[in-house]
PDB file of C-alpha atoms in Angstrom:
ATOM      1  CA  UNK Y  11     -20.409 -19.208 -70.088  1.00 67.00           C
ATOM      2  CA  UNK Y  12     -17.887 -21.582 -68.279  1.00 70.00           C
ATOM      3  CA  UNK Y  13     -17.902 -20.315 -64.667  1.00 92.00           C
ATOM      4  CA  UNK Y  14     -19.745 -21.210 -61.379  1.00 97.00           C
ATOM      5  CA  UNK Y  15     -21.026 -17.947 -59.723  1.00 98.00           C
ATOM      6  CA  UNK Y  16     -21.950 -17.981 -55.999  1.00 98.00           C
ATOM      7  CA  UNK Y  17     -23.255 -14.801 -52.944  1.00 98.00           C
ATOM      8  CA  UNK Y  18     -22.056 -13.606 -51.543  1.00 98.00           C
ATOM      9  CA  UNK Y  19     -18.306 -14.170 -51.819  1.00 97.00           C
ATOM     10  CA  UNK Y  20     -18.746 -13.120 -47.635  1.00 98.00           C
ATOM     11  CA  UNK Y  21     -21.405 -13.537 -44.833  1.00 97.00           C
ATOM     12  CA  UNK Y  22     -21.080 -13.121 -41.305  1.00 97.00           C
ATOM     13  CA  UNK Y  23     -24.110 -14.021 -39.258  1.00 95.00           C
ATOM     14  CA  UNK Y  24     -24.907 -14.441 -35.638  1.00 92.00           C
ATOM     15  CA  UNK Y  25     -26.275 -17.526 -34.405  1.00 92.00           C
ATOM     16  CA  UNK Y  26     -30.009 -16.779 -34.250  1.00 91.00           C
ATOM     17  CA  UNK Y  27     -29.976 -15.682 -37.959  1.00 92.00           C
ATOM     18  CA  UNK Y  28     -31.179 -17.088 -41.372  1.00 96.00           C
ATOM     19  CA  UNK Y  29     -29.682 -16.691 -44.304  1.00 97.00           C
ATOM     20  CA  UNK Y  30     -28.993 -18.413 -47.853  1.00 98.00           C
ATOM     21  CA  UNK Y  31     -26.242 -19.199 -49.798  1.00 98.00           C
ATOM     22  CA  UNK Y  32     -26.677 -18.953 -53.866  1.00 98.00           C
ATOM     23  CA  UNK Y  33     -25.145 -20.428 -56.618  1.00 98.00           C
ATOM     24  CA  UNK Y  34     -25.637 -20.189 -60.352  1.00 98.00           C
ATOM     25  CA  UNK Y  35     -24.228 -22.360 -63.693  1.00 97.00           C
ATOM     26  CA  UNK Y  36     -25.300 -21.923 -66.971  1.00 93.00           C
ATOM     27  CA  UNK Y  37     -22.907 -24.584 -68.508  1.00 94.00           C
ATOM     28  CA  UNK Y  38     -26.113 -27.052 -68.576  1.00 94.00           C
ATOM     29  CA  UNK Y  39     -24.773 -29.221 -65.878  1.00 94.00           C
ATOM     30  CA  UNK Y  40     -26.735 -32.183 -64.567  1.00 93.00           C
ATOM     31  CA  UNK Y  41     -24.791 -32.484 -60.730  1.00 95.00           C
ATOM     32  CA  UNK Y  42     -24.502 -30.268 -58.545  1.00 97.00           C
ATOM     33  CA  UNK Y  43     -22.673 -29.807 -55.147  1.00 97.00           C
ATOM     34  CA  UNK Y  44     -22.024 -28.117 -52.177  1.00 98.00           C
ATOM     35  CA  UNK Y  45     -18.531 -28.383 -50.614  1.00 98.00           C
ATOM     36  CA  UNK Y  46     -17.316 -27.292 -46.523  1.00 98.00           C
ATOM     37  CA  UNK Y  47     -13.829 -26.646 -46.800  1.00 98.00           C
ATOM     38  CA  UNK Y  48     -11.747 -25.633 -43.729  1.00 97.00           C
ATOM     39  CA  UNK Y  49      -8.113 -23.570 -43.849  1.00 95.00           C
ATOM     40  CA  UNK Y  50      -5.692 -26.464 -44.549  1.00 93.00           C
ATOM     41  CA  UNK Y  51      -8.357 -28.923 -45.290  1.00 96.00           C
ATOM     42  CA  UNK Y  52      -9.580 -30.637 -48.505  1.00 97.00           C
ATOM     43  CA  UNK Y  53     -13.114 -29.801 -49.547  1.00 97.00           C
ATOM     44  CA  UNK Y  54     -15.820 -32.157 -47.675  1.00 96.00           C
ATOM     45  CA  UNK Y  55     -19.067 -32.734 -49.495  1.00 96.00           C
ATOM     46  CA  UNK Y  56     -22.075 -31.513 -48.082  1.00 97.00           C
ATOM     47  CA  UNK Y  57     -24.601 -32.470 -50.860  1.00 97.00           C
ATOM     48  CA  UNK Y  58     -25.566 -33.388 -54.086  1.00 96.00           C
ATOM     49  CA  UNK Y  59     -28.015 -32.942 -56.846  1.00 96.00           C
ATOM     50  CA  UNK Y  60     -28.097 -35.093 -59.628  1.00 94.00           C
ATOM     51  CA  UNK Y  61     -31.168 -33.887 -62.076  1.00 94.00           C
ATOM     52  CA  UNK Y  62     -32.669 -31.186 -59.525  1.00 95.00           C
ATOM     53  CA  UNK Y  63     -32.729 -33.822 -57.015  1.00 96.00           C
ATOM     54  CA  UNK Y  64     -31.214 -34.626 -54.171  1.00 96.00           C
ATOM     55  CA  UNK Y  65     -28.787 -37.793 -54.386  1.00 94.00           C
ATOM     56  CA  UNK Y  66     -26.519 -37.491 -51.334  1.00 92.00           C
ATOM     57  CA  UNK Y  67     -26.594 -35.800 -48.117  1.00 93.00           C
ATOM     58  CA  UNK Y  68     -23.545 -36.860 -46.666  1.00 93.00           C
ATOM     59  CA  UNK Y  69     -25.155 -36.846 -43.112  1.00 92.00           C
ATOM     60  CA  UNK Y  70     -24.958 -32.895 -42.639  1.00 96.00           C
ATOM     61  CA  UNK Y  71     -27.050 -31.300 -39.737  1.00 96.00           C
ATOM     62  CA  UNK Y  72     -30.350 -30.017 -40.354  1.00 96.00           C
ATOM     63  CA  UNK Y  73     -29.659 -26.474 -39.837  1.00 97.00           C
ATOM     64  CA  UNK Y  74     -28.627 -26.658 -43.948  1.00 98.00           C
ATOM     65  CA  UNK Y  75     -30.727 -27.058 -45.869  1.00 98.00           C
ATOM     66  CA  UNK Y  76     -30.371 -27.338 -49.947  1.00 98.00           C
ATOM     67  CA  UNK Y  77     -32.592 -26.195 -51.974  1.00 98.00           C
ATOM     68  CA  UNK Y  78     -32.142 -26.705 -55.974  1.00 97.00           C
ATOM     69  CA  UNK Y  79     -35.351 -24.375 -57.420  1.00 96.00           C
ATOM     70  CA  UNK Y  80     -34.159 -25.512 -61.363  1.00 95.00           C
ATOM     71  CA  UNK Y  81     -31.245 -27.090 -63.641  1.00 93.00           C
ATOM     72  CA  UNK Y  82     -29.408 -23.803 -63.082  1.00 96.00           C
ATOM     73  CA  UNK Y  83     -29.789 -22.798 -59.750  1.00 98.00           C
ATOM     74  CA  UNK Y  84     -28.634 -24.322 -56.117  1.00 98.00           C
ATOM     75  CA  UNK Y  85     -29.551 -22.592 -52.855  1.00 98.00           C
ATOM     76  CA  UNK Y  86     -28.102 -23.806 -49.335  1.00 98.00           C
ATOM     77  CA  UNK Y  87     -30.476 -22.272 -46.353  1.00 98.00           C
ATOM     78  CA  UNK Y  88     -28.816 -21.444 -43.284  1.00 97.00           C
ATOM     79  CA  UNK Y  89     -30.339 -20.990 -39.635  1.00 96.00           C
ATOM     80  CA  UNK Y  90     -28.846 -21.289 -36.397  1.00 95.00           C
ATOM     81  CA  UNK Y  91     -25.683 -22.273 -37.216  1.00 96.00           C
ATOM     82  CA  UNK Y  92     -23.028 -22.302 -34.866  1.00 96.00           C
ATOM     83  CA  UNK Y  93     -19.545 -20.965 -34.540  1.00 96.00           C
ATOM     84  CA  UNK Y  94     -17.744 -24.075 -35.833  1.00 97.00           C
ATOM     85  CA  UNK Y  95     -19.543 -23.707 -39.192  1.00 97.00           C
ATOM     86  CA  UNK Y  96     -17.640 -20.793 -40.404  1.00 98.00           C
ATOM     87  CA  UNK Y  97     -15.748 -22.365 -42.996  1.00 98.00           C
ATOM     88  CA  UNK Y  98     -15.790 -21.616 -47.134  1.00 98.00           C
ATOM     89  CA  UNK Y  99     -19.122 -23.097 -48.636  1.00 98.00           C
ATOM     90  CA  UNK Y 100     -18.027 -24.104 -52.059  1.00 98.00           C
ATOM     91  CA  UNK Y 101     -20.470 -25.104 -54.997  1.00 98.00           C
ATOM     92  CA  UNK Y 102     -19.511 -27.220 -57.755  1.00 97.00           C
ATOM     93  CA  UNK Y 103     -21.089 -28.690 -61.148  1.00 97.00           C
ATOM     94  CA  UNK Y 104     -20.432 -31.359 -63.463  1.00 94.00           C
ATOM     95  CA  UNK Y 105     -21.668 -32.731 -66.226  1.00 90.00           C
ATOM     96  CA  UNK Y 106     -19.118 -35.813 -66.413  1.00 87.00           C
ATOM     97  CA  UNK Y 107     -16.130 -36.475 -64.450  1.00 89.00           C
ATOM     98  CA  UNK Y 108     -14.753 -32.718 -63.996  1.00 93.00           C
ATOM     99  CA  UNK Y 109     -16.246 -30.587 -61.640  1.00 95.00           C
ATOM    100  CA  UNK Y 110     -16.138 -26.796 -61.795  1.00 96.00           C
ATOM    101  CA  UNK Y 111     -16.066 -24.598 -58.514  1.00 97.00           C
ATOM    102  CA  UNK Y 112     -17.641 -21.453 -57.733  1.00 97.00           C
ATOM    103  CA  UNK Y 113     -15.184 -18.818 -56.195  1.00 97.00           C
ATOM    104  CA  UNK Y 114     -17.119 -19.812 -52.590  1.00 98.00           C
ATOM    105  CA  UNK Y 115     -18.940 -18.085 -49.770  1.00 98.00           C
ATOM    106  CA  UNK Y 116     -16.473 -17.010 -46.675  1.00 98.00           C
ATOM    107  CA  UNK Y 117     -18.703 -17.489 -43.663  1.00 98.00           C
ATOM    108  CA  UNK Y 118     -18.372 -16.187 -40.122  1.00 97.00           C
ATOM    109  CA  UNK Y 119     -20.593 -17.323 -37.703  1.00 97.00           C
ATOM    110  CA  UNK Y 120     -20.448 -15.035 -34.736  1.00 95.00           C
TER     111      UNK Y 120
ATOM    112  CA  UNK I  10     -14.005 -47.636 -47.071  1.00 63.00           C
ATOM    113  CA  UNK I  11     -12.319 -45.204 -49.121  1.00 77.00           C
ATOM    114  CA  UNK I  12      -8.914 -44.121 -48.043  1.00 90.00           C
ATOM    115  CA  UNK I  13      -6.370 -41.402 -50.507  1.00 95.00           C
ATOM    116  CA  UNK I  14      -2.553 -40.174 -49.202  1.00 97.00           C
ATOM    117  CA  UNK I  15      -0.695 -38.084 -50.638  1.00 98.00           C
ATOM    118  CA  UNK I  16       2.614 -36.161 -49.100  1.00 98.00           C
ATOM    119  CA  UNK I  17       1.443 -33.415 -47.026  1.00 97.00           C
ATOM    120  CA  UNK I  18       4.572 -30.025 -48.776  1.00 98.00           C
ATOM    121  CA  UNK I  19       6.546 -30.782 -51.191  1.00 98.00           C
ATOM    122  CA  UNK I  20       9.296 -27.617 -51.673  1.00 97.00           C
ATOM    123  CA  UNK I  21      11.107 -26.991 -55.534  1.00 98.00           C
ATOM    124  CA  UNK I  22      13.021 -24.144 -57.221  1.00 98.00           C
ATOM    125  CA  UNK I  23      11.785 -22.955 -60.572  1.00 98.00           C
ATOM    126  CA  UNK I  24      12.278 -24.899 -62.845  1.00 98.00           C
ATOM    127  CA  UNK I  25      12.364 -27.841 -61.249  1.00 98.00           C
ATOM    128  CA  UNK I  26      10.048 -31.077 -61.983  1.00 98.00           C
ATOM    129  CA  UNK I  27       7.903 -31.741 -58.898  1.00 98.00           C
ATOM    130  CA  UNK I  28       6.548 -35.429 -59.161  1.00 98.00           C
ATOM    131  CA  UNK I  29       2.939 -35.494 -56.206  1.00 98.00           C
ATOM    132  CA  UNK I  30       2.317 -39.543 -55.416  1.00 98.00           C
ATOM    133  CA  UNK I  31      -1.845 -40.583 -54.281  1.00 98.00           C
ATOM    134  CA  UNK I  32      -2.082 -44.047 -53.384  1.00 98.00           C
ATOM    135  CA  UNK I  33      -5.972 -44.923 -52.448  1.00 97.00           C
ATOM    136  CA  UNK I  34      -8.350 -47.839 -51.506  1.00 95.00           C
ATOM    137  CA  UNK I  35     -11.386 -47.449 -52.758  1.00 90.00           C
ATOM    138  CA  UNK I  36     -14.065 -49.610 -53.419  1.00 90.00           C
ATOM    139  CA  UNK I  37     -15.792 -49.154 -57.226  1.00 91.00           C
ATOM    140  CA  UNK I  38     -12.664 -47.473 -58.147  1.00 92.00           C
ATOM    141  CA  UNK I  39     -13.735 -45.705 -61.503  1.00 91.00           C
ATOM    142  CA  UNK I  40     -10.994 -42.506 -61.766  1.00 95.00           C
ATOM    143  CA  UNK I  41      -8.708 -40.174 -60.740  1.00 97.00           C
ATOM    144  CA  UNK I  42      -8.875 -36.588 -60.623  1.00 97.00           C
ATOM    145  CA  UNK I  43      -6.503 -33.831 -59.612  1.00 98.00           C
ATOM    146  CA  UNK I  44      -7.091 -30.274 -58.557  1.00 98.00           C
ATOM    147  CA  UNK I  45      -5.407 -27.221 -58.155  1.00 98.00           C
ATOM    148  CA  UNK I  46      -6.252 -24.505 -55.294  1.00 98.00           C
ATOM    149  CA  UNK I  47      -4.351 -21.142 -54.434  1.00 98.00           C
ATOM    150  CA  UNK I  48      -5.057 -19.662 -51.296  1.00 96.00           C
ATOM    151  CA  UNK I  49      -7.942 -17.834 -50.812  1.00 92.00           C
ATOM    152  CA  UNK I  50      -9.208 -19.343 -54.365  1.00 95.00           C
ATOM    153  CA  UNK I  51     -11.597 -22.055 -55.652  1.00 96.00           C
ATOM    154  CA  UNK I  52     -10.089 -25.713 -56.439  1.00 97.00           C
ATOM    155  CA  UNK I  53      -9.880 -25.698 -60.202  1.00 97.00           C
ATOM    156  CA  UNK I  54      -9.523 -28.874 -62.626  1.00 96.00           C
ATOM    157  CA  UNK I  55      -6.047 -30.077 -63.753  1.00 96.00           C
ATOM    158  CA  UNK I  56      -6.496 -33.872 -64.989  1.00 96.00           C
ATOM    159  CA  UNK I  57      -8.711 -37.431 -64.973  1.00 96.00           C
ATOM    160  CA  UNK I  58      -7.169 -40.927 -65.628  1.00 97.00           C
ATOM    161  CA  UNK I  59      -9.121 -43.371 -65.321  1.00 95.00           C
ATOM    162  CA  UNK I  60      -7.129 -45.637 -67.499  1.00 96.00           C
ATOM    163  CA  UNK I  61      -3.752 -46.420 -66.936  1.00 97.00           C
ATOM    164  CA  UNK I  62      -0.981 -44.424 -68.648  1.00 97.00           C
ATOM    165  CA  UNK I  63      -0.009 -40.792 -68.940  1.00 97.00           C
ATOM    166  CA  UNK I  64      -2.069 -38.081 -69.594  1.00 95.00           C
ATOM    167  CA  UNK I  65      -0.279 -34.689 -70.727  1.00 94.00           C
ATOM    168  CA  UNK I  66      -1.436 -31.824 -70.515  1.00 90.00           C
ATOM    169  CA  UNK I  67       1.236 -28.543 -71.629  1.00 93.00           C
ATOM    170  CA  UNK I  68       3.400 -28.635 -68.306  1.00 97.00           C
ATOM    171  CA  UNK I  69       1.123 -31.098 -66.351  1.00 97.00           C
ATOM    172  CA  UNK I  70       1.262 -34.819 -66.725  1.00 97.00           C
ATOM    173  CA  UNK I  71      -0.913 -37.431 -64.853  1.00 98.00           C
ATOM    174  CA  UNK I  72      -0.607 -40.924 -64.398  1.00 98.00           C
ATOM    175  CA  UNK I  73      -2.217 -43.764 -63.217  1.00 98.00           C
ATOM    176  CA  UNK I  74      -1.799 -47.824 -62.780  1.00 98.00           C
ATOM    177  CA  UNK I  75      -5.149 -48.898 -61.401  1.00 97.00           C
ATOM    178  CA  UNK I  76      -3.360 -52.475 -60.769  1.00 96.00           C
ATOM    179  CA  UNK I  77      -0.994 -50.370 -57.950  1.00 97.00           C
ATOM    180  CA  UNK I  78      -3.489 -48.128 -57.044  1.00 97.00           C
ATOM    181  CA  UNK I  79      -1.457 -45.167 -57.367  1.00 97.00           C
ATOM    182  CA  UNK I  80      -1.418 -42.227 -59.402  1.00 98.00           C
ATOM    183  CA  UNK I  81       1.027 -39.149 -59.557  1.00 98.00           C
ATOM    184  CA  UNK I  82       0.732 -35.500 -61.101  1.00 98.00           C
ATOM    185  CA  UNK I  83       3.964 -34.292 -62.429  1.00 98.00           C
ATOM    186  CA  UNK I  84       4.705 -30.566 -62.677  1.00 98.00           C
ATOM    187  CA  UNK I  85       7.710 -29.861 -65.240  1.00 98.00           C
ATOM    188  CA  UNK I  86       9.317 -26.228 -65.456  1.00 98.00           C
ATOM    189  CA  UNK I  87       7.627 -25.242 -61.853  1.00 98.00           C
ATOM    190  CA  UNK I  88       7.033 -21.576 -61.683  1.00 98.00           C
ATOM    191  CA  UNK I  89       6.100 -19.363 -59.274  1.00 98.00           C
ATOM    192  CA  UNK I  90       2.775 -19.321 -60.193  1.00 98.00           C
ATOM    193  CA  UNK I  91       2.278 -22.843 -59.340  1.00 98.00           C
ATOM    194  CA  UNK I  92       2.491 -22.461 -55.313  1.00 98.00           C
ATOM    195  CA  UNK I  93      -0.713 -24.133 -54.236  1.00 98.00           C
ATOM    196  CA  UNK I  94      -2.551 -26.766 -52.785  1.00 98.00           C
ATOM    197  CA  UNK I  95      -3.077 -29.825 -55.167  1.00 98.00           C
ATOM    198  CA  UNK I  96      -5.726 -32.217 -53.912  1.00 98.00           C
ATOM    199  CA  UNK I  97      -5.912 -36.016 -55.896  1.00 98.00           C
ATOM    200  CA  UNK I  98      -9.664 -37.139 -55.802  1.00 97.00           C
ATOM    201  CA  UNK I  99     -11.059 -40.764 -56.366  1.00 96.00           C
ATOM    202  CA  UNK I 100     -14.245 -41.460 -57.540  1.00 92.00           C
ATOM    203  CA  UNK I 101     -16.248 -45.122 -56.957  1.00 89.00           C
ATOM    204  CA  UNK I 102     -19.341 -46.594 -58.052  1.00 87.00           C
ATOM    205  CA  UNK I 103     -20.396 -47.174 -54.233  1.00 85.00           C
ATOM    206  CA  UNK I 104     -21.377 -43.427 -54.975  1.00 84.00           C
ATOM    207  CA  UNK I 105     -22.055 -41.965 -58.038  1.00 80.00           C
ATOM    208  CA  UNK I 106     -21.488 -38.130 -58.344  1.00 82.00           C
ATOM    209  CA  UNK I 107     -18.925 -37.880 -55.092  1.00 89.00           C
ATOM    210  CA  UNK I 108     -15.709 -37.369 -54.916  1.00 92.00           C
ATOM    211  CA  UNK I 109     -13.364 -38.663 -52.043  1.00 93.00           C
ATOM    212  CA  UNK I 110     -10.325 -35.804 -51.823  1.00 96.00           C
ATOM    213  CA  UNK I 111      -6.704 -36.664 -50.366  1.00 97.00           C
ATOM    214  CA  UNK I 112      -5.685 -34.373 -47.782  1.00 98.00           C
ATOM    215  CA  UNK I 113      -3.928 -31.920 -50.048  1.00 98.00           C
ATOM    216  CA  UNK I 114      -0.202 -31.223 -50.750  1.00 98.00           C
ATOM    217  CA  UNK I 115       1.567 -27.830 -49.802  1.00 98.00           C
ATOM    218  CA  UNK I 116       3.970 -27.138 -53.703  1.00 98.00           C
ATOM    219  CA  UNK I 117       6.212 -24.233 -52.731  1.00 98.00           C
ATOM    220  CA  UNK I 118       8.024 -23.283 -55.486  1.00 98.00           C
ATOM    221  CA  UNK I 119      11.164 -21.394 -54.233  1.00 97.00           C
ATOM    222  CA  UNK I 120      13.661 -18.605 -56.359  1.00 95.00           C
TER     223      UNK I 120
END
């Protein structure tokens, strides 16, 4: 099994509402990632776990929050986002230098 | 600081050779990757040099000279197929685990 998996592949949410974002590898990766990427735009990092922990936030806002519940699994909680977060939420692993990307969450915040 | 350009479109005919150029600063410099990405798909692996020299892969070829600070993918015998986004990405020892993308360049591979 060579492939990132991620749900849904679309979300649209209103403002006031909670959801989460999932992503699954079974390649035995040690890193993984969550990626923001805007139309036109090259994927921004978000975060990183290296070893089921977290190793970089790259300064997101609180209203994500990661969550990494084993080795195989990486969950990214949403609540009361706003519109300029709709974006594709990519996840990513890696063992060494090449990372493999999940087909991506299309989200529409209302 | 880290810093990547690359051209923004670059427009061929099939079967044409498309050469992409990065040029970066970047502190802890320890490779270079490069990615593909269609529209409406996921960025998917094409290459890593993080020596200098080629590295060829079937119609792909990827260089780097770590002294210049400059890299290039080179796409032989474009076809259609290979309309899409290609990002360069550096990665550096300031940060383990993250890569820095380049903006992107627009191929358009034309009849």
């Amino acid at each position: 099994d060579t492939e990132v998996t991620q749900t849904p592949k679309h979300l649209v949410m209103g403002m006031t509402n909670k959801k989460s974002l999932k992503c699954e590898q079974h390649m035995g990766h040690r890193a993984m990632y969550w990626y923001k990427q805007k139309a036109k735009k090259p994927p921004e990092l978000m975060f990183v776990y290296s070893y089921e922990k977290l190793s970089i936030n790259e300064s997101v806002p609180s209203r994500f929050s990661p969550e990494c519940p084993n080795s195989s699994l990486l969950n990214l909680h949403l609540h009361a986002l706003q519109p300029e977060d709709s974006a594709l939420y990519l996840c990513a692993s890696s063992q060494e230098y090449e990372q493999f990307f999940g087909p991506g969450t299309r989200l529409t915040v209302l | 600081g880290q810093s990547l350009e690359q051209p923004s479109e670059v427009t061929a005919v099939e079967g044409a050779i498309v050469q992409i150029n990065c040029t970066y600063q970047t502190s802890g410099f320890y490779g270079l990757s490069w990615y593909q990405q269609h529209d409406g798909g996921a960025p998917t692996f094409l290459s890593y040099n993080a020596l200098d020299g080629l590295e060829e892969t079937g119609r792909f070829s990827s260089f780097l000279s770590r002294s210049d600070s400059y890299g290039y993918l080179l796409l032989q015998e474009l076809q259609m197929k290979d309309s899409a986004s290609y990002f360069c990405a550096v990665g550096s020892t300031d940060s383990w685990g993250k890569l820095q993308f380049g903006a992107g360049t627009q191929v358009v591979v034309t009849p």
